[in-house]
Coordinates of C-alpha atoms and ligand atoms in Angstrom, one line a residue:
M1426 CA -30.8 19.2 -16.0
R1427 CA -28.8 21.4 -19.3
D1428 CA -29.8 25.0 -20.0
I1429 CA -32.6 25.2 -22.5
A1430 CA -33.6 28.9 -22.1
P1431 CA -34.7 30.2 -25.5
A1432 CA -32.7 33.3 -26.7
K1433 CA -34.4 36.3 -26.9
S1434 CA -33.6 36.8 -30.9
E1435 CA -36.4 33.1 -29.9
L1436 CA -39.4 35.3 -29.2
E1437 CA -42.1 37.0 -30.6
P1438 CA -41.5 40.8 -30.7
I1439 CA -44.5 41.2 -27.8
E1440 CA -42.5 39.2 -25.7
N1441 CA -39.2 41.1 -25.6
A1442 CA -41.5 44.5 -25.8
S1443 CA -41.6 46.8 -23.4
V1444 CA -45.2 47.5 -20.5
D1445 CA -46.1 50.5 -22.0
E1446 CA -45.8 49.3 -25.4
L1447 CA -47.9 46.6 -24.1
R1448 CA -50.5 48.3 -22.4
S1449 CA -51.0 50.5 -25.3
L1450 CA -51.9 47.1 -27.3
Q1451 CA -54.2 46.3 -24.6
S1452 CA -55.8 49.3 -24.2
E1453 CA -56.5 49.4 -28.4
R1454 CA -57.3 46.1 -28.4
L1455 CA -59.7 46.0 -25.2
K1456 CA -61.8 49.0 -26.8
R1457 CA -61.8 46.7 -29.9
A1458 CA -62.5 43.5 -27.6
L1459 CA -65.6 45.3 -25.9
H1460 CA -67.0 46.7 -28.9
Y1461 CA -66.8 43.6 -30.9
A1462 CA -69.5 41.4 -27.3
F1463 CA -70.9 44.1 -27.8
E1464 CA -72.5 43.6 -31.7
N1465 CA -72.3 40.3 -32.3
S1466 CA -72.9 38.7 -28.4
P1467 CA -77.0 38.7 -27.9
F1468 CA -76.2 38.2 -24.0
Y1469 CA -73.1 40.6 -24.2
K1470 CA -75.5 43.8 -25.6
K1471 CA -78.4 42.7 -23.0
R1472 CA -76.1 42.6 -20.7
F1473 CA -74.1 45.7 -20.8
E1474 CA -77.9 47.5 -21.3
E1475 CA -78.8 45.9 -18.1
A1476 CA -75.4 47.2 -16.6
Q1477 CA -76.1 51.0 -18.9
V1478 CA -72.5 50.8 -19.9
H1479 CA -71.8 51.0 -23.4
P1480 CA -68.0 49.7 -25.2
D1481 CA -66.9 53.7 -25.5
D1482 CA -67.4 54.1 -22.0
L1483 CA -64.0 52.4 -22.0
V1484 CA -61.5 55.4 -21.8
N1485 CA -58.4 54.2 -20.5
L1486 CA -58.2 50.5 -19.5
D1487 CA -59.3 51.0 -15.3
D1488 CA -62.8 51.4 -16.6
L1489 CA -63.3 47.9 -17.2
A1490 CA -64.5 48.1 -13.8
L1491 CA -67.5 49.8 -14.7
F1492 CA -68.2 47.0 -17.1
P1493 CA -70.1 43.8 -15.5
F1494 CA -69.0 40.5 -14.8
T1495 CA -69.4 37.0 -16.3
V1496 CA -69.9 34.0 -13.9
K1497 CA -69.9 30.0 -14.9
E1498 CA -73.8 30.3 -14.8
D1499 CA -74.2 32.3 -17.2
L1500 CA -72.3 29.8 -19.5
R1501 CA -74.4 27.4 -18.0
R1502 CA -77.8 29.2 -18.6
S1503 CA -77.1 30.0 -22.1
Y1504 CA -76.3 25.9 -22.5
P1505 CA -75.9 25.2 -25.2
L1506 CA -74.1 28.1 -27.7
G1507 CA -76.2 30.7 -26.5
M1508 CA -72.6 33.0 -25.9
L1509 CA -71.3 32.5 -29.2
A1510 CA -70.5 35.9 -31.4
T1511 CA -70.7 34.1 -35.4
D1512 CA -72.9 32.1 -36.9
R1513 CA -72.3 28.4 -35.4
S1514 CA -71.5 27.5 -39.6
R1515 CA -68.0 30.2 -38.8
T1516 CA -66.8 27.5 -35.7
V1517 CA -65.0 24.9 -36.3
R1518 CA -64.1 23.0 -33.2
L1519 CA -66.4 22.6 -30.1
H1520 CA -65.0 21.7 -26.5
S1521 CA -66.9 21.2 -23.3
S1522 CA -65.4 22.1 -19.4
S1523 CA -64.9 19.4 -17.0
G1524 CA -67.0 20.5 -14.6
T1525 CA -68.8 17.0 -12.6
T1526 CA -72.1 18.7 -11.6
G1527 CA -74.8 20.4 -13.7
K1528 CA -75.2 20.8 -17.0
P1529 CA -71.4 21.4 -19.3
T1530 CA -70.9 24.2 -20.7
I1531 CA -69.5 24.1 -24.4
M1532 CA -66.6 26.0 -26.0
A1533 CA -66.7 27.0 -29.4
Y1534 CA -63.6 28.2 -32.0
T1535 CA -63.3 29.9 -35.3
R1536 CA -60.2 28.8 -37.7
G1537 CA -59.3 32.0 -36.0
D1538 CA -59.1 30.9 -32.4
I1539 CA -57.8 27.7 -32.9
D1540 CA -55.1 30.0 -34.9
L1541 CA -54.2 31.9 -31.9
W1542 CA -54.8 29.4 -29.3
A1543 CA -51.6 27.0 -31.5
N1544 CA -49.6 30.5 -31.7
L1545 CA -50.1 30.5 -28.0
I1546 CA -48.8 26.8 -27.8
V1547 CA -46.0 27.6 -29.3
R1548 CA -45.3 30.3 -26.8
C1549 CA -45.2 27.9 -24.2
L1550 CA -43.4 25.3 -25.4
R1551 CA -40.5 27.5 -26.5
A1552 CA -40.8 29.2 -22.7
A1553 CA -40.1 25.8 -21.8
G1554 CA -37.2 25.5 -23.9
V1555 CA -39.1 23.0 -26.2
R1556 CA -37.5 24.1 -30.2
P1557 CA -39.0 22.6 -33.6
G1558 CA -37.6 19.3 -33.8
D1559 CA -37.7 18.0 -30.5
L1560 CA -40.4 15.0 -29.5
V1561 CA -43.1 15.7 -27.2
H1562 CA -44.8 13.1 -25.3
N1563 CA -48.4 13.9 -24.7
S1564 CA -50.1 13.2 -22.1
Y1565 CA -53.1 15.2 -21.2
G1566 CA -56.7 14.2 -22.5
Y1567 CA -57.9 14.0 -25.9
G1568 CA -61.7 14.9 -26.0
L1569 CA -63.9 17.4 -24.8
F1570 CA -61.8 18.1 -22.1
T1571 CA -59.3 21.2 -24.0
G1572 CA -55.7 19.6 -22.7
G1573 CA -55.0 17.0 -25.1
L1574 CA -55.8 18.6 -29.0
G1575 CA -55.4 22.0 -27.3
V1576 CA -51.6 21.5 -27.3
H1577 CA -51.1 19.2 -29.9
Y1578 CA -51.9 21.5 -32.5
G1579 CA -49.6 24.1 -30.6
I1580 CA -46.8 21.4 -30.8
E1581 CA -47.2 20.9 -34.4
R1582 CA -47.6 24.7 -34.8
L1583 CA -43.8 25.0 -33.3
G1584 CA -41.9 22.4 -35.5
A1585 CA -41.8 19.8 -32.8
C1586 CA -43.3 16.2 -32.5
V1587 CA -46.0 15.2 -30.8
V1588 CA -46.8 11.7 -29.6
P1589 CA -50.4 11.3 -28.7
I1590 CA -50.8 9.6 -26.3
G1591 CA -53.1 10.8 -23.9
G1592 CA -54.1 10.6 -20.6
G1593 CA -54.4 6.2 -19.2
Q1594 CA -52.4 3.5 -20.4
T1595 CA -49.6 4.4 -18.1
A1596 CA -47.7 0.6 -19.5
K1597 CA -47.4 1.5 -22.5
Q1598 CA -46.6 5.7 -21.6
I1599 CA -43.7 4.1 -20.2
T1600 CA -43.0 2.5 -23.1
L1601 CA -43.2 5.5 -26.1
I1602 CA -41.4 7.2 -23.3
T1603 CA -38.0 4.9 -23.1
D1604 CA -37.9 3.6 -26.5
L1605 CA -39.4 7.0 -28.3
K1606 CA -36.7 9.8 -26.5
P1607 CA -39.3 12.5 -25.9
K1608 CA -37.3 15.4 -24.6
A1609 CA -40.7 16.6 -23.0
I1610 CA -43.6 15.9 -21.1
M1611 CA -47.3 17.8 -20.9
V1612 CA -49.1 16.1 -18.2
T1613 CA -50.8 16.9 -14.7
P1614 CA -48.8 16.8 -12.0
S1615 CA -50.6 13.5 -10.2
Y1616 CA -50.7 11.3 -13.8
L1617 CA -47.2 12.2 -13.6
L1618 CA -46.4 11.4 -10.1
N1619 CA -48.7 8.3 -10.9
I1620 CA -46.2 7.5 -14.3
L1621 CA -43.2 7.6 -11.2
E1622 CA -44.2 5.1 -9.5
V1623 CA -45.2 2.3 -12.3
L1624 CA -41.5 3.3 -13.3
R1625 CA -39.8 2.5 -10.0
E1626 CA -42.0 -0.5 -9.8
N1627 CA -40.6 -1.7 -13.0
G1628 CA -37.0 -0.8 -12.3
H1629 CA -36.6 1.9 -14.1
D1630 CA -34.5 4.8 -13.1
P1631 CA -36.6 8.0 -13.8
E1632 CA -33.3 10.3 -13.9
A1633 CA -31.7 8.2 -16.7
L1634 CA -34.7 9.0 -19.4
S1635 CA -34.5 11.2 -22.2
L1636 CA -36.6 13.5 -20.6
E1637 CA -35.3 17.8 -19.7
V1638 CA -38.7 19.0 -19.2
G1639 CA -42.2 18.7 -17.8
I1640 CA -44.6 21.0 -18.7
L1641 CA -47.2 20.9 -16.4
G1642 CA -50.6 22.1 -15.1
A1643 CA -54.3 21.7 -15.2
E1644 CA -54.3 21.3 -11.4
P1645 CA -52.2 23.1 -8.2
W1646 CA -49.4 21.6 -7.7
T1647 CA -46.7 23.2 -5.1
A1648 CA -43.8 23.8 -5.0
K1649 CA -42.8 20.9 -3.0
M1650 CA -44.0 18.9 -5.6
R1651 CA -41.7 20.8 -8.5
R1652 CA -39.0 20.1 -6.1
E1653 CA -39.8 15.8 -6.1
I1654 CA -40.0 15.6 -9.6
E1655 CA -37.4 17.8 -10.9
G1656 CA -35.2 15.6 -8.3
A1657 CA -36.8 12.2 -9.3
F1658 CA -36.5 13.0 -13.3
D1659 CA -33.8 15.5 -13.8
M1660 CA -35.5 17.5 -15.6
H1661 CA -37.2 21.2 -15.0
A1662 CA -40.9 21.1 -14.2
L1663 CA -42.7 24.0 -15.3
D1664 CA -46.1 25.1 -14.6
I1665 CA -49.1 25.9 -17.3
Y1666 CA -52.1 27.2 -16.7
G1667 CA -55.4 27.8 -18.7
L1668 CA -58.8 27.3 -18.5
S1669 CA -61.6 26.3 -20.9
E1670 CA -64.0 29.3 -20.9
I1671 CA -60.5 31.3 -21.9
I1672 CA -59.6 29.0 -24.2
G1673 CA -58.1 26.5 -23.2
P1674 CA -54.9 25.8 -21.6
G1675 CA -51.8 28.4 -22.3
V1676 CA -53.7 31.1 -20.6
G1677 CA -50.1 31.2 -19.8
S1678 CA -47.2 29.8 -18.5
E1679 CA -43.6 29.1 -16.8
C1680 CA -40.1 30.7 -18.3
V1681 CA -38.0 28.0 -17.6
E1682 CA -35.3 30.5 -16.7
T1683 CA -37.1 32.0 -14.2
K1684 CA -39.5 29.1 -13.0
D1685 CA -41.3 31.8 -10.5
G1686 CA -45.0 31.5 -11.7
S1687 CA -46.7 31.2 -15.3
H1688 CA -46.0 34.9 -17.5
L1689 CA -49.9 35.6 -18.3
W1690 CA -50.0 36.2 -22.2
E1691 CA -51.8 38.7 -21.5
D1692 CA -51.5 40.9 -24.5
H1693 CA -54.5 38.2 -25.3
F1694 CA -56.1 38.0 -22.1
Y1695 CA -56.5 41.4 -20.3
P1696 CA -56.3 39.7 -16.5
E1697 CA -57.5 41.2 -13.1
I1698 CA -57.6 40.2 -9.2
I1699 CA -60.6 41.4 -7.3
D1700 CA -62.1 40.5 -4.2
P1701 CA -64.7 37.6 -4.4
E1702 CA -66.3 39.0 -1.4
T1703 CA -67.2 43.5 -2.9
G1704 CA -66.4 42.4 -6.7
K1705 CA -63.5 45.7 -6.3
V1706 CA -60.8 45.6 -8.5
L1707 CA -57.1 45.1 -6.2
P1708 CA -54.1 46.3 -6.8
D1709 CA -51.3 43.7 -8.6
G1710 CA -49.7 42.1 -5.4
Q1711 CA -53.0 41.3 -3.5
E1712 CA -54.5 38.3 -3.4
G1713 CA -57.9 37.4 -4.5
E1714 CA -60.3 36.3 -7.7
L1715 CA -58.0 36.0 -11.6
V1716 CA -60.6 37.7 -13.5
F1717 CA -59.9 37.9 -17.2
T1718 CA -61.3 39.4 -20.5
T1719 CA -60.2 38.3 -24.3
L1720 CA -58.9 40.0 -25.9
T1721 CA -59.0 38.7 -29.5
K1722 CA -61.3 35.7 -29.6
E1723 CA -63.9 35.7 -31.7
A1724 CA -66.9 32.8 -31.1
M1725 CA -66.9 33.1 -27.2
P1726 CA -65.5 36.3 -26.4
V1727 CA -65.5 36.5 -22.3
V1728 CA -65.7 40.4 -20.8
R1729 CA -64.1 39.8 -16.9
Y1730 CA -64.9 36.3 -16.4
R1731 CA -64.4 35.3 -13.1
T1732 CA -61.9 32.3 -12.9
R1733 CA -62.6 31.6 -8.5
D1734 CA -58.9 31.0 -9.0
I1735 CA -57.3 32.5 -6.0
T1736 CA -54.1 34.2 -7.0
R1737 CA -52.0 37.7 -7.2
L1738 CA -50.5 39.4 -10.2
L1739 CA -47.3 40.1 -9.8
P1740 CA -45.0 42.2 -12.3
G1741 CA -43.2 40.1 -15.5
T1742 CA -39.7 39.0 -15.1
A1743 CA -38.4 37.0 -17.8
R1744 CA -40.9 38.8 -20.1
P1745 CA -43.2 41.9 -19.7
M1746 CA -46.3 40.0 -18.8
R1747 CA -47.9 39.8 -15.5
R1748 CA -47.1 36.4 -13.4
I1749 CA -49.2 34.6 -11.3
E1750 CA -48.6 33.2 -8.1
R1751 CA -49.1 29.6 -8.5
V1752 CA -52.9 29.1 -8.4
T1753 CA -53.2 27.4 -4.8
G1754 CA -56.9 26.1 -5.2
R1755 CA -60.3 27.4 -6.9
S1756 CA -62.6 29.6 -4.4
D1757 CA -65.1 26.2 -4.6
D1758 CA -62.0 24.0 -3.8
M1759 CA -61.7 25.6 -0.3
M1760 CA -63.1 23.7 2.3
I1761 CA -63.6 25.1 5.9
L1762 CA -62.9 22.9 8.7
R1763 CA -64.6 24.4 11.7
G1764 CA -64.0 28.5 10.9
V1765 CA -60.6 27.6 8.8
N1766 CA -59.9 27.8 5.5
V1767 CA -58.3 25.1 4.2
Y1768 CA -57.2 24.6 0.3
P1769 CA -56.5 20.6 -0.8
S1770 CA -52.6 22.0 -1.4
Q1771 CA -51.8 23.5 2.0
I1772 CA -52.9 19.1 2.6
E1773 CA -50.4 18.5 0.0
E1774 CA -47.7 20.8 1.1
Q1775 CA -47.8 19.0 4.6
V1776 CA -47.9 15.3 2.6
L1777 CA -44.9 16.1 1.3
T1778 CA -42.2 17.2 4.2
V1779 CA -43.2 13.9 5.9
E1780 CA -40.8 11.3 5.4
G1781 CA -41.8 7.7 4.6
L1782 CA -44.9 9.2 2.7
A1783 CA -45.9 8.4 -0.5
P1784 CA -46.8 11.5 -2.8
H1785 CA -50.3 10.5 -3.0
F1786 CA -53.3 12.1 -1.0
Q1787 CA -56.9 12.8 -1.3
I1788 CA -59.2 13.9 1.5
E1789 CA -62.4 12.7 2.8
R1790 CA -64.6 14.9 4.6
F1791 CA -67.1 13.2 6.4
V1792 CA -70.1 14.1 9.9
E1793 CA -70.1 12.5 12.9
G1794 CA -72.3 13.7 15.0
R1795 CA -72.6 17.2 14.8
M1796 CA -69.5 17.8 13.7
D1797 CA -67.8 18.4 10.6
G1798 CA -64.5 16.1 9.9
M1799 CA -61.6 15.5 7.6
R1800 CA -59.8 12.7 7.0
V1801 CA -56.1 12.9 5.3
C1802 CA -55.7 9.0 3.2
V1803 CA -52.1 8.7 2.5
E1804 CA -49.7 5.3 2.4
P1805 CA -46.0 4.9 2.9
D1806 CA -43.0 5.2 0.9
P1807 CA -42.6 2.2 -1.0
A1808 CA -38.9 2.5 -1.3
I1809 CA -39.1 2.9 2.9
G1810 CA -42.0 0.2 2.7
Q1811 CA -45.0 -0.8 5.3
G1812 CA -42.9 -2.4 8.1
A1813 CA -40.5 0.5 8.6
V1814 CA -42.9 3.0 9.3
K1815 CA -44.5 2.1 12.2
A1816 CA -40.9 1.8 14.4
S1817 CA -42.2 4.1 17.0
P1818 CA -44.4 6.7 17.8
A1819 CA -42.1 9.4 17.0
S1820 CA -41.3 8.7 14.1
D1821 CA -44.6 7.2 12.5
P1822 CA -45.7 9.6 9.1
A1823 CA -49.5 9.1 10.4
T1824 CA -48.7 11.3 13.4
I1825 CA -45.9 13.1 12.4
L1826 CA -48.0 14.4 9.5
K1827 CA -51.5 15.2 11.9
R1828 CA -49.2 16.8 14.4
R1829 CA -48.0 19.3 11.2
I1830 CA -51.4 19.7 9.5
K1831 CA -52.2 21.2 13.2
E1832 CA -49.4 23.3 13.4
M1833 CA -49.7 25.0 9.7
I1834 CA -53.2 24.6 9.2
G1835 CA -54.2 24.9 12.6
I1836 CA -57.0 21.8 11.7
N1837 CA -57.0 18.7 13.8
V1838 CA -57.8 16.2 11.0
E1839 CA -58.0 11.8 11.2
I1840 CA -55.1 10.3 8.9
R1841 CA -55.6 6.7 7.3
L1842 CA -52.4 4.9 6.4
G1843 CA -53.3 2.9 3.6
E1844 CA -51.5 -0.4 2.1
V1845 CA -48.6 1.4 -0.9
G1846 CA -51.4 1.8 -3.8
S1847 CA -55.0 2.2 -1.6
V1848 CA -54.9 6.1 -3.1
P1849 CA -56.9 6.2 -6.5
R1850 CA -53.8 6.8 -8.6
S1851 CA -54.9 10.1 -10.9
Q1852 CA -55.2 9.5 -14.6
G1853 CA -55.7 13.0 -15.4
K1854 CA -56.7 15.4 -13.4
A1855 CA -56.9 14.0 -9.5
V1856 CA -59.6 14.1 -7.5
R1857 CA -58.4 15.5 -3.9
V1858 CA -61.6 15.4 -1.9
V1859 CA -64.1 12.9 -1.5
D1860 CA -67.2 14.1 0.6
L1861 CA -68.7 11.5 2.4
R1862 CA -71.8 13.8 4.2
E1863 CA -75.0 13.6 3.2
K1864 CA -76.3 15.9 0.5
K1865 CA -78.7 16.9 1.9
Ligands
LIG798 O1 -57.6 22.5 -17.3 C1 -56.7 23.8 -19.3 C2 -55.3 23.2 -18.9 C3 -55.3 21.9 -19.9 C4 -54.7 23.9 -18.5 C5 -53.7 21.6 -19.5 C6 -53.3 23.5 -18.2 C7 -53.1 22.6 -18.9 P1 -60.4 23.4 -17.3 O2 -60.7 22.2 -17.5 O3 -61.7 24.7 -17.6 O4 -58.7 24.1 -18.1 O5 -60.4 23.8 -16.0 C8 -59.6 24.7 -15.3 O6 -57.9 24.3 -13.5 O7 -59.7 27.5 -13.5 C9 -57.8 25.9 -12.8 O8 -59.1 26.1 -11.3 C10 -56.9 24.3 -13.1 N1 -56.0 24.5 -13.6 C11 -55.8 24.7 -14.6 N2 -54.3 25.2 -14.7 C12 -53.8 25.3 -13.5 C13 -52.2 25.4 -13.1 C14 -58.1 23.8 -18.2 N3 -51.2 25.7 -14.0 C15 -59.1 25.2 -14.1 N4 -52.1 26.0 -11.7 C16 -59.0 26.5 -13.6 C17 -53.8 25.3 -10.9 C18 -54.8 25.2 -12.6 N5 -54.9 25.0 -10.6

């Protein structure tokens, strides 16, 4: 892997600022943002009044804790455009969240919001070592999902060249990657694994491809997965984090020189970590739910939006902005099996430790009698082959996986070792959990 890290001189001034300078900018912007929300969004005017707070109550950044939270349900209830803080005629684009249940939530952007977004994607790309003139293969889905179009405009803004293929059409993705020789790929980690598998099936050597960096996000992935992807493609694999309610991809991203968690672009999105049970703000370093207040958004500002993502805030390294520890899952994805909390990413971590298994997996939840059960569906690594897998019980990957999950996570699960290809392949965000329990 080549060293592609940017020089300090290539960064924006705020990326080279001190933490004090950053805090003072945030403080000024936060005051303005609270006034803006109060004065322009009927939703926030009412919310603040109900909570008996006024934007003037914020003197220090910590005073933000006085203000009420915003939750996904607030956005749902205001469907479609009840959270707007500008006239609809000032918006130039709408997106929708990828939620599968209930009404979608609609996100709106002014020209200024789209500009901000493109500029932040430029920051993410630069942090990943992408430069003007480079070619970027964009496999994030286009359309209502913020992934495709969100990064698209940032790639153009940087002066790089985008291949806007979106998700799916795996054979065509491979043709274009092979022939156009992009330097970077932007894609969900699970879809990249799908592409990797098809590459190998067709006799390509992924290491020999032109790719030098993958900018991967939109779903949880583990450190083990990073090693697997970096090894297979001989490229840097970096995390990019974001969510539609805040702006989309590019709320933060990892720097290629440190690869130690996404730096949050907190000059635009002010982060807090709270105890998800009590709502109390937790000190940096403690694990809890990530909450954001947008500092510069126009069409749809949010104040203390609860992301449901569980992580911790860590001090900045390559940049003055704080980092988040890799998001292991949303509190909504957490499963409880006989009293033990489990995230799909913990299962992924174990699947990747077992030799002879492919990295694809899906979890099925079922009920047997009155007991909740969990089945982890996996398949053999095609390079090793179905036959070799069951040589002896001691080397049987299913037995090993079952034992490791018991030892490391503390739960008893069933393992189904299917045929190669039996686990559904991702085209974008992977569906990790299938609930087969009867809905009451
Ligand atoms: O997934 C935006 C995005 C697109 C981010 C492309 C990165 C790349 P939503 O569909 O609203 O937006 O889903 C947001 O996805 O709250 C997290 O739970 C999860 N997520 C996003 N990025 C990461 C990541 C986009 N890097 C939700 N690691 C978020 C773990 C992630 N989870």
